Amino acid sequence: QHSAFPTIVESPEEKKEMDHMDQDKETPAQPENQQQKFFHGVPIFLSSLSQVHITKVSAHPLGAHVLMISEEALLFTYGLNNHGQLGIGFKSEIKNQTRGFHTTPTLITPLLENGGKTINCAAGVDHSLVVVATEGRRLQKLQTKPGVAYSDHGAASLTVPDSPCETSLGVRHATFDCDHEVDERFHFSEKSVQYHQVYAFGRNNFMKLGLVRPHVTGEPKQEHGDDVVLPRRVALHCTVWPQEGDKDPALPPQGIFDIAASAEHSSALVRRATGDIEVLMWGNASLGALGLPLNLNPQDISGEIARKPYFKKSNISPLPTVVESLSHRRNVNPSSPFATQISLGPYCSFVVMSNGKCMSCGFSAEGMLGHGFNKTHTMEPVEVFLPPVKDSPGSNRIVSISAGAFHVVALSEDGKAYSWGINSNDRLGLGAIDLSSLAQPEKKENLVMIEWVPHIIDLNHSPSLAAKRSTRAKARNSEDEPDPNNRIALACAGYDSSILVTESGQVLSFGKRSGRLGKGEVKSNVNTPQPLYGGLHLFRPRLGDGTKPSTGTRPKRIQRRMSASLVE
C-alpha cells in the first residue's frame, strides 16, 4: 500500500527485473545505434504520422503510453504495453530489449467495426478509455454482439427507440412526462441517430475499466479484474438525437462529451437528449475520489507525500455511477449549474461547473485539492476558490483545469493561469522562492514545498516575455485591445513540469530541468513560463477577418484542435 509511484520507464517491480536482467552475463550488449532514447530536449516531428492530421492527444503524467485521434476519427496508440493499455491484442514483456515499449504508433482496428468513429480518448496510468460514435443504421448489428453495455439511465436495449425520452431516462425517471417535453421534431429515423459507446482496455485493478462482465482469475474478490488487451465495452453509452435550429453555445454537445482516466478510477460527462447532464465515476471509491456518499471514515485514510495512500476499508464502484451532487436534472432544477469539464488526479477528482466553480474531492497529501492548509482529503465535492484579481472581471471563474501527478493548473475566464500543489522543482511557475527565512537553510532540491491554495502564474515574471509584450503594446497604441500573447488558452500539468499555450499559439513551459521542458539543454530548473526551443507556435490566429480575441472564452479553433498531455 505504501509503494512509491512508478516512473515512466519502470515501476519498482519492473526496475528489479531489469536490474536482474542487466546482471545476466548471457545477455548481449545492445548496439549504440539501437538503444532507445525516450527523452528529447528539442521538440521533434513525429515522422511516422507525417500524413496524418492529429486532432486529439492524451497521456497521463504517471503513465507511459499515448493515445491519439486523427481527423478521420482513427485511434493510434504507442508507448508502454505491459498491461495491454495500447489495445493491440497482447501484452508486452518488460524483459525484452524494448522494455515493453512500442515506439511506432499503431492503428486500433477493432474500433472500426460497424463503422465506428473515435471521437474522444483518455489515457490513465495503465489503462485507456475511448468514446466511439456509431450511426444509428448500424446499431442492429451490435445487438448480436456479446457483452451488451447498459447504464443506469441508458436504454433497455440497443434498438433505437421512438423518442429520446425513452432512450435517456431510466426507472427513476419513469414519471417524466414525455408528451410535454419531446415534440415531433425529435422523431427521426435510425439513419439520423448516433450512438456513443465507451470502450476500455488495459489494467483492471479496482474495476476501473467499468466492464459489464469482467474476467477475474482465481478467487473472485470483486476488486481486481484481469488485464484487457483489446477494446471492450464499458457499461456506459448514450443515444444522440439530431437537433434542429440554433444550438445553445453555452451547453455542451449532446452525448458523451468528456472522459478522464487516472491511477485507480475513471470518469465521464454525458449530456442526455432530455437535457440532463450527468457526472459518472467508477473504480476505487475508498479515498473519496468518486464523490459518492459512502459515509467513509476520514480516520481510516492516511498517506504520505508522493506515496500511495492507505485505506482501511475497501469500497469499489465497478460500474459507472452517477454523482447526483454534481449532475444537472433539467426537470428538477433547470437553472442549476452543470459540469463542463473533468480532470482526475492520482487519487482525487476535479469537475469544472458552468457557473465558473471548480469542485474537488478525494485524497492528496500534496495539496492538490486546493482547500487550504493541511486539507488532504474530502469525501464529497468541495469548491476550490481562486484568489481575486483587482480590476479583472471573471478572474475567479474557472473554465478549465488540468491535474498533474502532484500539482494542478487551472485557467480562469479572463485568460489567467493558476497553480497549486507541490512546488518542488519549480513546477508551479511562481518564480524564485526566497529560502533566507529558513532557520536551517537546506538545498532547494531537498525541500518539499506545498502551495495549499491556488496562486496566479504571472507571465510578467519572465523578463524576456515582459519586454516583448511591452514592445507589442506600444505598436498597437491601444490599451483596450487584449494581447493574445498575454492570455492563456490552454494549460497542461505534467509530472514535474507544466505547459501553457497562449491565444496566439506560443508555447511556454516551466518546471524541472529535463527534456520535458522542450528547451534543448537547460542547466537549471525553470521557475517562470519560458518559450520552447525555437519559439514554437502551435497555431496562428486568422488574419484579415476583422475579429478580435474574445475576453470571455477561448477561440473555437483552440477548443477544437488543441489537446496536450505531459508524461515524465
Coordinates of C-alpha atoms in Angstrom, one line a residue:
Q1 CA 0.0 0.0 0.0
H2 CA 2.9 2.4 0.6
S3 CA 4.9 1.8 -2.5
A4 CA 6.2 4.8 -4.4
F5 CA 4.6 6.0 -7.6
P6 CA 6.1 4.3 -10.8
T7 CA 8.1 6.4 -13.2
I8 CA 7.6 6.4 -16.9
V9 CA 10.3 3.9 -17.7
E10 CA 9.7 1.3 -14.9
S11 CA 7.9 0.6 -11.7
P12 CA 9.8 -0.7 -8.7
E13 CA 9.0 -4.3 -9.7
E14 CA 10.0 -3.7 -13.3
K15 CA 13.2 -2.0 -12.2
K16 CA 14.1 -5.0 -10.1
E17 CA 13.6 -7.3 -13.0
M18 CA 15.6 -5.0 -15.3
D19 CA 18.5 -4.9 -12.9
H20 CA 18.4 -8.7 -12.7
M21 CA 18.4 -8.9 -16.5
D22 CA 21.4 -6.4 -16.7
Q23 CA 23.4 -8.7 -14.4
D24 CA 22.8 -11.6 -16.7
K25 CA 26.1 -12.2 -18.4
E26 CA 24.5 -14.1 -21.2
T27 CA 22.5 -11.0 -22.3
P28 CA 24.4 -9.4 -25.2
A29 CA 25.0 -5.7 -25.1
Q30 CA 22.7 -3.6 -27.3
P31 CA 24.4 -1.7 -30.1
E32 CA 24.5 2.0 -29.5
N33 CA 22.6 2.8 -32.7
Q34 CA 19.7 0.5 -31.5
Q35 CA 19.5 1.9 -28.0
Q36 CA 16.2 3.5 -27.3
K37 CA 16.1 7.2 -26.4
F38 CA 13.0 8.2 -24.6
F39 CA 13.6 11.9 -23.9
H40 CA 14.3 14.7 -26.3
G41 CA 15.1 18.3 -25.2
V42 CA 14.1 19.7 -28.5
P43 CA 10.5 19.3 -30.0
I44 CA 10.8 16.9 -32.9
F45 CA 8.4 15.9 -35.7
L46 CA 6.8 12.5 -35.5
S47 CA 7.6 11.3 -38.9
S48 CA 5.7 8.0 -38.6
L49 CA 2.5 10.1 -38.7
S50 CA 3.6 12.7 -41.3
Q51 CA 0.5 12.2 -43.5
V52 CA -2.0 12.1 -40.6
H53 CA -3.6 15.1 -39.1
I54 CA -3.9 14.6 -35.3
T55 CA -6.8 16.4 -33.5
K56 CA -6.5 14.9 -30.0
V57 CA -3.7 13.7 -27.8
S58 CA -3.9 12.1 -24.4
A59 CA -1.3 10.9 -22.0
H60 CA -1.1 10.6 -18.2
P61 CA 1.8 12.2 -16.2
L62 CA 2.3 8.9 -14.2
G63 CA 1.8 6.7 -17.2
A64 CA 3.9 5.8 -20.2
H65 CA 1.6 5.4 -23.2
V66 CA -0.1 7.9 -25.6
L67 CA -3.4 7.9 -27.3
M68 CA -4.0 10.0 -30.5
I69 CA -7.1 10.6 -32.6
S70 CA -6.8 11.6 -36.3
E71 CA -9.0 13.9 -38.3
E72 CA -10.5 10.8 -39.8
A73 CA -11.6 9.6 -36.3
L74 CA -9.0 6.9 -36.2
L75 CA -7.2 5.9 -32.9
F76 CA -3.5 5.4 -32.7
T77 CA -1.5 4.3 -29.7
Y78 CA 2.1 3.9 -28.7
G79 CA 4.3 3.5 -25.6
L80 CA 4.3 1.0 -22.7
N81 CA 2.1 -2.0 -23.1
N82 CA 2.8 -4.2 -20.0
H83 CA -0.9 -4.3 -19.1
G84 CA -2.4 -4.2 -22.6
Q85 CA -3.1 -0.5 -22.4
L86 CA -2.3 0.0 -26.1
G87 CA -5.3 -2.2 -27.1
I88 CA -3.3 -4.1 -29.7
G89 CA -4.3 -7.6 -28.6
F90 CA -1.4 -8.6 -26.5
K91 CA 0.8 -7.5 -23.5
S92 CA 4.5 -6.7 -24.0
E93 CA 7.1 -8.2 -21.7
I94 CA 9.3 -5.6 -19.9
K95 CA 12.2 -8.1 -20.0
N96 CA 12.9 -7.7 -23.7
Q97 CA 15.2 -5.2 -25.3
T98 CA 12.4 -2.6 -25.8
R99 CA 11.3 -2.9 -22.1
G100 CA 7.7 -3.4 -23.2
F101 CA 7.6 -0.2 -25.2
H102 CA 6.2 0.2 -28.7
T103 CA 7.6 3.4 -30.2
T104 CA 5.7 3.3 -33.5
P105 CA 2.0 4.4 -33.4
T106 CA -0.4 1.5 -34.1
L107 CA -3.9 1.9 -35.5
I108 CA -6.5 0.2 -33.3
T109 CA -8.7 -1.5 -35.9
P110 CA -11.3 -3.3 -33.7
L111 CA -12.9 0.1 -33.1
L112 CA -13.6 0.4 -36.8
E113 CA -16.2 -2.4 -36.6
N114 CA -19.7 -1.3 -37.7
G115 CA -18.3 2.0 -39.0
G116 CA -17.3 3.3 -35.5
K117 CA -15.5 6.6 -35.3
T118 CA -13.3 7.5 -32.3
I119 CA -14.4 11.0 -31.0
N120 CA -12.6 11.1 -27.6
C121 CA -10.0 9.3 -25.6
A122 CA -8.3 9.3 -22.2
A123 CA -5.1 7.7 -21.1
G124 CA -4.8 6.6 -17.5
V125 CA -1.7 5.4 -15.7
D126 CA -2.0 1.9 -17.1
H127 CA -5.5 1.8 -18.8
S128 CA -7.2 3.6 -21.6
L129 CA -10.8 4.8 -22.3
V130 CA -12.2 5.6 -25.8
V131 CA -15.5 7.0 -26.9
V132 CA -16.8 5.7 -30.2
A133 CA -19.7 7.1 -32.2
T134 CA -21.7 4.8 -34.5
E135 CA -24.5 5.7 -36.9
G136 CA -28.0 4.5 -35.9
R137 CA -28.4 2.4 -39.0
R138 CA -25.6 0.2 -37.9
L139 CA -27.0 -0.4 -34.4
Q140 CA -28.8 -3.6 -35.5
K141 CA -25.5 -5.4 -35.9
L142 CA -24.4 -4.5 -32.4
Q143 CA -27.4 -6.5 -30.9
T144 CA -25.7 -9.8 -31.9
K145 CA -22.5 -9.0 -30.0
P146 CA -21.9 -10.3 -26.5
G147 CA -21.4 -8.1 -23.5
V148 CA -24.0 -5.5 -24.3
A149 CA -23.4 -2.5 -22.1
Y150 CA -26.1 -0.8 -20.1
S151 CA -26.0 2.3 -17.9
D152 CA -28.3 3.4 -15.1
H153 CA -30.1 5.9 -17.3
G154 CA -29.5 4.0 -20.6
A155 CA -31.8 2.2 -23.0
A156 CA -33.1 -1.3 -22.2
S157 CA -31.5 -2.5 -25.5
L158 CA -29.5 -1.2 -28.4
T159 CA -32.7 -0.8 -30.6
V160 CA -33.3 2.8 -31.5
P161 CA -36.5 3.8 -29.6
D162 CA -39.2 6.1 -30.9
S163 CA -38.1 9.2 -28.8
P164 CA -35.1 10.4 -26.9
C165 CA -37.2 10.4 -23.7
E166 CA -37.4 6.6 -23.9
T167 CA -33.7 6.4 -24.5
S168 CA -32.3 8.7 -21.9
L169 CA -34.5 8.1 -18.9
G170 CA -34.3 5.1 -16.6
V171 CA -36.6 3.7 -14.0
R172 CA -36.0 6.5 -11.5
H173 CA -37.4 9.0 -14.1
A174 CA -40.3 6.9 -15.3
T175 CA -42.8 9.5 -14.2
F176 CA -41.4 12.1 -16.6
D177 CA -44.0 13.4 -19.0
C178 CA -42.5 12.8 -22.4
D179 CA -45.5 14.3 -24.3
H180 CA -44.8 17.8 -22.9
E181 CA -41.0 17.7 -23.2
V182 CA -40.4 15.9 -26.5
D183 CA -42.2 17.1 -29.6
E184 CA -42.5 15.7 -33.1
R185 CA -39.2 17.1 -34.3
F186 CA -37.4 14.6 -32.2
H187 CA -38.9 11.6 -34.0
F188 CA -36.2 10.7 -36.6
S189 CA -35.3 7.6 -38.5
E190 CA -32.5 5.3 -37.3
K191 CA -30.2 6.7 -40.0
S192 CA -30.1 10.2 -38.4
V193 CA -29.3 8.9 -34.9
Q194 CA -25.8 8.4 -33.4
Y195 CA -24.8 6.0 -30.7
H196 CA -21.9 6.9 -28.3
Q197 CA -20.2 3.9 -26.6
V198 CA -17.3 3.9 -24.2
Y199 CA -14.6 1.2 -24.7
A200 CA -11.8 0.3 -22.3
F201 CA -8.6 -1.7 -22.3
G202 CA -5.5 -2.2 -20.0
R203 CA -5.2 -2.9 -16.3
N204 CA -8.5 -3.5 -14.5
N205 CA -7.5 -3.2 -10.8
F206 CA -10.3 -1.7 -8.7
M207 CA -12.6 -2.5 -11.7
K208 CA -11.6 0.9 -13.1
L209 CA -12.4 -0.2 -16.7
G210 CA -16.2 -0.3 -15.8
L211 CA -16.8 -3.5 -17.8
V212 CA -20.2 -5.2 -17.6
R213 CA -18.7 -8.7 -17.2
P214 CA -15.0 -8.5 -16.3
H215 CA -12.8 -11.6 -16.2
V216 CA -11.4 -12.5 -12.8
T217 CA -8.8 -15.2 -12.5
G218 CA -8.7 -17.2 -9.3
E219 CA -11.0 -16.5 -6.4
P220 CA -13.3 -13.6 -7.2
K221 CA -12.7 -10.7 -4.8
Q222 CA -14.8 -8.2 -6.8
E223 CA -11.9 -5.8 -6.6
H224 CA -9.4 -6.6 -9.3
G225 CA -10.1 -7.9 -12.8
D226 CA -7.8 -9.4 -15.4
D227 CA -6.0 -7.2 -17.8
V228 CA -7.8 -6.4 -21.1
V229 CA -5.7 -6.3 -24.2
L230 CA -8.5 -5.5 -26.8
P231 CA -11.2 -2.8 -26.6
R232 CA -14.2 -4.0 -24.6
R233 CA -17.5 -2.2 -24.0
V234 CA -17.9 -0.2 -20.8
A235 CA -21.3 0.0 -19.0
L236 CA -21.9 3.4 -20.4
H237 CA -23.5 4.5 -23.7
C238 CA -25.8 7.3 -24.9
T239 CA -28.1 7.8 -27.9
V240 CA -27.5 11.1 -29.6
W241 CA -30.5 12.7 -31.4
P242 CA -30.3 15.3 -34.1
Q243 CA -31.0 18.9 -33.1
E244 CA -32.8 21.4 -35.3
G245 CA -32.4 25.1 -35.1
D246 CA -29.6 27.1 -33.4
K247 CA -27.7 25.3 -30.8
D248 CA -27.0 26.9 -27.4
P249 CA -23.3 27.5 -27.3
A250 CA -23.3 27.5 -23.5
L251 CA -24.4 23.9 -23.4
P252 CA -22.0 21.0 -24.1
P253 CA -22.7 18.8 -27.1
Q254 CA -25.2 16.0 -26.7
G255 CA -23.7 12.6 -25.9
I256 CA -20.5 11.6 -24.0
F257 CA -18.6 14.9 -24.3
D258 CA -15.7 14.4 -21.9
I259 CA -13.9 11.5 -20.4
A260 CA -10.9 11.1 -18.0
A261 CA -8.8 8.3 -16.5
S262 CA -6.2 8.1 -13.7
A263 CA -4.4 5.6 -11.5
E264 CA -7.4 3.8 -9.9
H265 CA -10.6 5.5 -11.2
S266 CA -12.3 6.8 -14.3
S267 CA -15.0 9.3 -15.2
A268 CA -17.2 10.6 -17.9
L269 CA -19.5 13.6 -18.6
V270 CA -22.8 12.9 -20.5
R271 CA -25.5 15.1 -21.9
R272 CA -28.7 13.2 -22.4
A273 CA -31.3 14.1 -25.1
T274 CA -33.6 15.2 -22.3
G275 CA -31.2 17.9 -21.2
D276 CA -29.8 16.1 -18.2
I277 CA -26.1 16.5 -17.8
E278 CA -24.5 13.7 -15.7
V279 CA -21.2 13.1 -14.0
L280 CA -20.3 9.5 -13.8
M281 CA -17.5 7.9 -11.8
W282 CA -16.2 4.3 -11.3
G283 CA -13.3 2.5 -9.8
N284 CA -11.7 2.9 -6.4
A285 CA -14.1 4.8 -4.1
S286 CA -12.1 4.1 -0.9
L287 CA -10.4 7.5 -0.9
G288 CA -13.5 9.6 -1.8
A289 CA -12.3 10.3 -5.3
L290 CA -15.6 9.3 -6.8
G291 CA -17.6 11.9 -4.8
L292 CA -20.2 9.4 -3.8
P293 CA -21.9 9.5 -0.4
L294 CA -20.4 6.3 1.1
N295 CA -20.1 7.6 4.7
L296 CA -16.3 6.9 4.7
N297 CA -14.4 7.5 8.0
P298 CA -11.6 10.0 7.3
Q299 CA -9.6 8.5 10.2
D300 CA -9.3 5.3 8.1
I301 CA -7.4 7.1 5.4
S302 CA -3.8 8.2 5.7
G303 CA -0.9 8.9 3.3
E304 CA 2.5 10.5 2.7
I305 CA 3.7 12.8 0.0
A306 CA 4.3 11.1 -3.3
R307 CA 3.3 7.8 -1.8
K308 CA 0.2 5.6 -2.3
P309 CA -2.3 6.4 0.4
Y310 CA -3.6 3.8 2.8
F311 CA -7.3 3.0 3.4
K312 CA -8.7 0.6 6.0
K313 CA -11.9 -0.3 4.2
S314 CA -12.1 -1.0 0.5
N315 CA -15.0 0.4 -1.5
I316 CA -15.3 -0.4 -5.2
S317 CA -17.7 1.0 -7.7
P318 CA -17.3 -1.5 -10.6
L319 CA -19.8 0.2 -13.0
P320 CA -20.3 3.9 -14.0
T321 CA -22.3 5.5 -11.2
V322 CA -24.0 8.9 -11.4
V323 CA -22.7 11.5 -8.9
E324 CA -26.0 13.3 -8.3
S325 CA -24.4 16.2 -6.3
L326 CA -22.6 17.3 -9.5
S327 CA -25.3 16.3 -12.1
H328 CA -27.9 18.6 -13.7
R329 CA -31.5 17.5 -13.9
R330 CA -33.5 19.7 -16.2
N331 CA -36.9 18.7 -14.9
V332 CA -35.8 19.1 -11.3
N333 CA -33.9 22.4 -11.4
P334 CA -33.4 23.9 -14.9
S335 CA -31.3 26.7 -13.6
S336 CA -28.8 24.6 -11.6
P337 CA -25.1 24.6 -12.9
F338 CA -23.8 21.7 -14.9
A339 CA -20.4 20.1 -15.4
T340 CA -18.4 21.2 -18.4
Q341 CA -15.0 19.5 -17.9
I342 CA -13.4 16.9 -15.7
S343 CA -9.8 16.1 -14.8
L344 CA -8.5 13.3 -12.5
G345 CA -5.5 13.4 -10.2
P346 CA -4.0 10.1 -8.9
Y347 CA -6.5 9.8 -6.1
C348 CA -8.7 12.9 -6.5
S349 CA -11.1 14.4 -9.0
F350 CA -11.8 17.9 -10.3
V351 CA -15.1 19.0 -12.0
V352 CA -15.5 22.4 -13.6
M353 CA -19.1 23.7 -13.5
S354 CA -20.9 26.1 -15.8
N355 CA -21.0 28.8 -13.2
G356 CA -17.2 29.0 -13.1
K357 CA -16.8 26.9 -9.9
C358 CA -14.4 24.0 -9.6
M359 CA -15.3 21.2 -7.3
S360 CA -12.7 18.7 -6.0
C361 CA -12.8 15.6 -3.9
G362 CA -10.6 12.6 -2.9
F363 CA -7.2 12.4 -1.2
S364 CA -4.0 14.3 -1.8
A365 CA -1.1 14.7 0.6
E366 CA 0.4 17.1 -1.9
G367 CA -2.2 19.8 -1.5
M368 CA -3.9 19.2 -4.9
L369 CA -7.4 19.6 -3.5
G370 CA -6.8 23.3 -3.1
H371 CA -9.0 23.6 0.0
G372 CA -6.4 25.2 2.3
F373 CA -3.5 24.4 4.6
N374 CA -3.2 20.7 5.5
K375 CA -6.5 19.8 3.9
T376 CA -5.6 16.4 2.5
H377 CA -9.0 14.7 1.9
T378 CA -12.7 15.2 1.5
M379 CA -15.3 12.6 0.8
E380 CA -17.8 15.0 -1.0
P381 CA -17.0 17.6 -3.7
V382 CA -15.9 21.0 -2.2
E383 CA -15.3 24.2 -4.1
V384 CA -11.8 25.4 -5.0
F385 CA -11.5 29.2 -4.6
L386 CA -9.3 31.3 -6.8
P387 CA -7.7 34.5 -5.3
P388 CA -9.5 37.6 -6.7
V389 CA -7.6 39.9 -9.1
K390 CA -8.2 43.6 -8.9
D391 CA -9.9 45.2 -11.9
S392 CA -10.2 41.9 -13.7
P393 CA -13.8 40.6 -14.0
G394 CA -14.0 36.9 -14.5
S395 CA -10.7 36.2 -12.7
N396 CA -12.4 33.9 -10.2
R397 CA -14.3 31.9 -12.7
I398 CA -12.6 28.7 -13.7
V399 CA -13.1 27.5 -17.3
S400 CA -10.7 24.5 -17.5
I401 CA -8.4 22.5 -15.2
S402 CA -5.5 20.1 -15.6
A403 CA -4.4 17.7 -12.8
G404 CA -0.8 16.5 -13.0
A405 CA 1.0 14.0 -10.9
F406 CA 1.4 16.2 -7.8
H407 CA 0.1 19.6 -8.9
V408 CA -2.8 21.3 -10.6
V409 CA -3.0 24.1 -13.2
A410 CA -6.3 25.9 -13.9
L411 CA -7.4 28.6 -16.3
S412 CA -9.8 31.5 -15.4
E413 CA -12.3 33.2 -17.7
D414 CA -10.1 36.2 -18.2
G415 CA -7.2 34.1 -19.6
K416 CA -5.1 33.8 -16.5
A417 CA -3.4 30.6 -15.2
Y418 CA -3.3 29.4 -11.5
S419 CA -1.4 26.6 -10.0
W420 CA -1.2 24.8 -6.6
G421 CA 0.2 21.6 -5.1
I422 CA 3.8 20.6 -4.7
N423 CA 6.2 23.3 -5.8
S424 CA 9.4 21.3 -5.8
N425 CA 11.5 21.7 -9.0
D426 CA 9.6 25.0 -9.7
R427 CA 6.8 23.1 -11.4
L428 CA 4.2 25.7 -10.4
G429 CA 5.8 28.5 -12.3
L430 CA 5.5 31.0 -9.4
G431 CA 9.0 32.5 -9.7
A432 CA 12.0 32.2 -7.5
I433 CA 11.4 31.2 -3.9
D434 CA 13.1 33.0 -1.0
L435 CA 14.7 30.5 1.4
S436 CA 16.5 33.0 3.5
S437 CA 13.9 32.8 6.3
L438 CA 14.6 29.2 7.0
A439 CA 16.3 28.6 10.3
Q440 CA 18.5 25.9 8.8
P441 CA 19.0 26.5 5.1
E442 CA 18.8 23.4 3.0
K443 CA 19.4 22.6 -0.6
K444 CA 16.3 23.6 -2.6
E445 CA 16.2 20.2 -4.3
N446 CA 15.8 18.5 -0.9
L447 CA 12.8 20.7 0.2
V448 CA 9.2 19.7 -0.3
M449 CA 7.3 22.9 -0.8
I450 CA 3.5 22.8 -1.0
E451 CA 1.1 25.5 -2.0
W452 CA -2.2 24.5 -0.5
V453 CA -4.3 27.1 -2.4
P454 CA -4.3 28.4 -5.9
H455 CA -1.7 31.1 -6.9
I456 CA -1.7 33.1 -10.1
I457 CA 1.1 32.5 -12.6
D458 CA 2.4 35.9 -13.5
L459 CA 3.8 35.9 -17.1
N460 CA 5.5 39.3 -16.3
H461 CA 7.9 37.5 -14.0
S462 CA 9.8 36.5 -17.2
P463 CA 12.0 39.4 -18.3
S464 CA 12.1 38.3 -21.9
L465 CA 8.3 37.9 -22.2
A466 CA 7.7 41.1 -20.4
A467 CA 9.9 43.1 -22.8
K468 CA 8.3 41.6 -25.9
R469 CA 4.8 42.4 -24.6
S470 CA 5.8 46.0 -23.9
T471 CA 7.0 46.4 -27.5
R472 CA 3.8 44.9 -28.9
A473 CA 1.7 47.2 -26.7
K474 CA 3.4 50.3 -28.0
A475 CA 2.9 49.1 -31.6
R476 CA -0.8 48.6 -31.0
N477 CA -1.2 52.0 -29.4
S478 CA -4.3 50.7 -27.7
E479 CA -4.6 49.5 -24.1
D480 CA -8.2 48.3 -24.6
E481 CA -7.3 45.7 -27.2
P482 CA -6.4 42.4 -25.4
D483 CA -3.0 41.0 -26.2
P484 CA -3.4 37.3 -27.4
N485 CA 0.2 36.7 -26.2
N486 CA -0.8 37.6 -22.6
R487 CA -3.9 35.4 -22.4
I488 CA -3.6 31.7 -21.7
A489 CA -5.8 29.4 -23.8
L490 CA -4.5 26.0 -22.7
A491 CA -2.8 24.6 -19.7
C492 CA -1.3 21.2 -19.0
A493 CA 0.1 19.9 -15.7
G494 CA 2.6 17.1 -16.1
Y495 CA 4.8 15.0 -13.8
D496 CA 7.3 17.7 -12.6
S497 CA 6.7 20.4 -15.2
S498 CA 3.8 22.3 -16.9
I499 CA 3.0 23.8 -20.3
L500 CA 0.9 26.8 -21.2
V501 CA -0.3 27.9 -24.6
T502 CA -1.3 31.5 -25.3
E503 CA -4.1 32.5 -27.6
S504 CA -1.6 33.4 -30.3
G505 CA -0.2 29.8 -30.2
Q506 CA 3.0 30.5 -28.3
V507 CA 4.1 27.5 -26.1
L508 CA 5.6 28.2 -22.7
S509 CA 7.0 25.7 -20.2
F510 CA 8.4 25.6 -16.7
G511 CA 9.5 23.1 -14.1
K512 CA 12.3 20.6 -13.5
R513 CA 15.4 20.7 -15.6
S514 CA 14.7 18.0 -18.2
G515 CA 13.9 17.3 -21.8
R516 CA 10.2 17.6 -20.9
L517 CA 10.6 21.4 -21.0
G518 CA 11.3 21.3 -24.7
K519 CA 14.1 23.9 -24.3
G520 CA 17.0 21.9 -25.5
E521 CA 19.8 21.6 -23.0
V522 CA 18.9 23.6 -19.8
K523 CA 21.3 24.0 -16.9
S524 CA 18.8 24.6 -14.1
N525 CA 15.1 24.4 -13.3
V526 CA 12.8 27.0 -15.0
N527 CA 10.7 28.8 -12.4
T528 CA 8.7 31.1 -14.7
P529 CA 6.9 30.4 -18.1
Q530 CA 9.5 30.5 -20.9
P531 CA 9.2 29.9 -24.7
L532 CA 10.1 26.5 -26.1
Y533 CA 13.2 25.9 -28.2
G534 CA 12.9 28.0 -31.4
G535 CA 9.9 29.9 -30.1
L536 CA 7.5 27.1 -31.1
H537 CA 3.9 28.2 -32.1
L538 CA 1.3 25.5 -32.5
F539 CA -1.2 27.7 -34.5
R540 CA -1.8 31.2 -35.6
P541 CA -4.9 33.3 -35.5
R542 CA -6.7 34.1 -38.7
L543 CA -5.8 37.5 -40.0
G544 CA -8.0 39.9 -42.0
D545 CA -11.3 38.7 -40.7
G546 CA -11.8 41.8 -38.6
T547 CA -12.4 39.8 -35.4
K548 CA -10.7 40.5 -32.0
P549 CA -9.9 38.0 -29.3
S550 CA -12.8 37.3 -27.0
T551 CA -12.4 38.4 -23.4
G552 CA -14.6 35.6 -22.0
T553 CA -13.9 32.4 -23.9
R554 CA -11.1 30.7 -25.7
P555 CA -11.0 30.7 -29.5
K556 CA -13.1 27.9 -31.0
R557 CA -10.1 26.8 -33.1
I558 CA -8.2 26.1 -29.9
Q559 CA -11.0 24.2 -28.3
R560 CA -11.5 22.1 -31.4
R561 CA -7.9 21.4 -32.3
M562 CA -5.8 21.6 -29.2
S563 CA -5.2 18.9 -26.7
A564 CA -2.0 18.2 -24.9
S565 CA -0.6 16.0 -22.1
L566 CA 2.8 15.7 -20.4
V567 CA 4.4 12.5 -19.4
E568 CA 7.6 12.1 -17.4

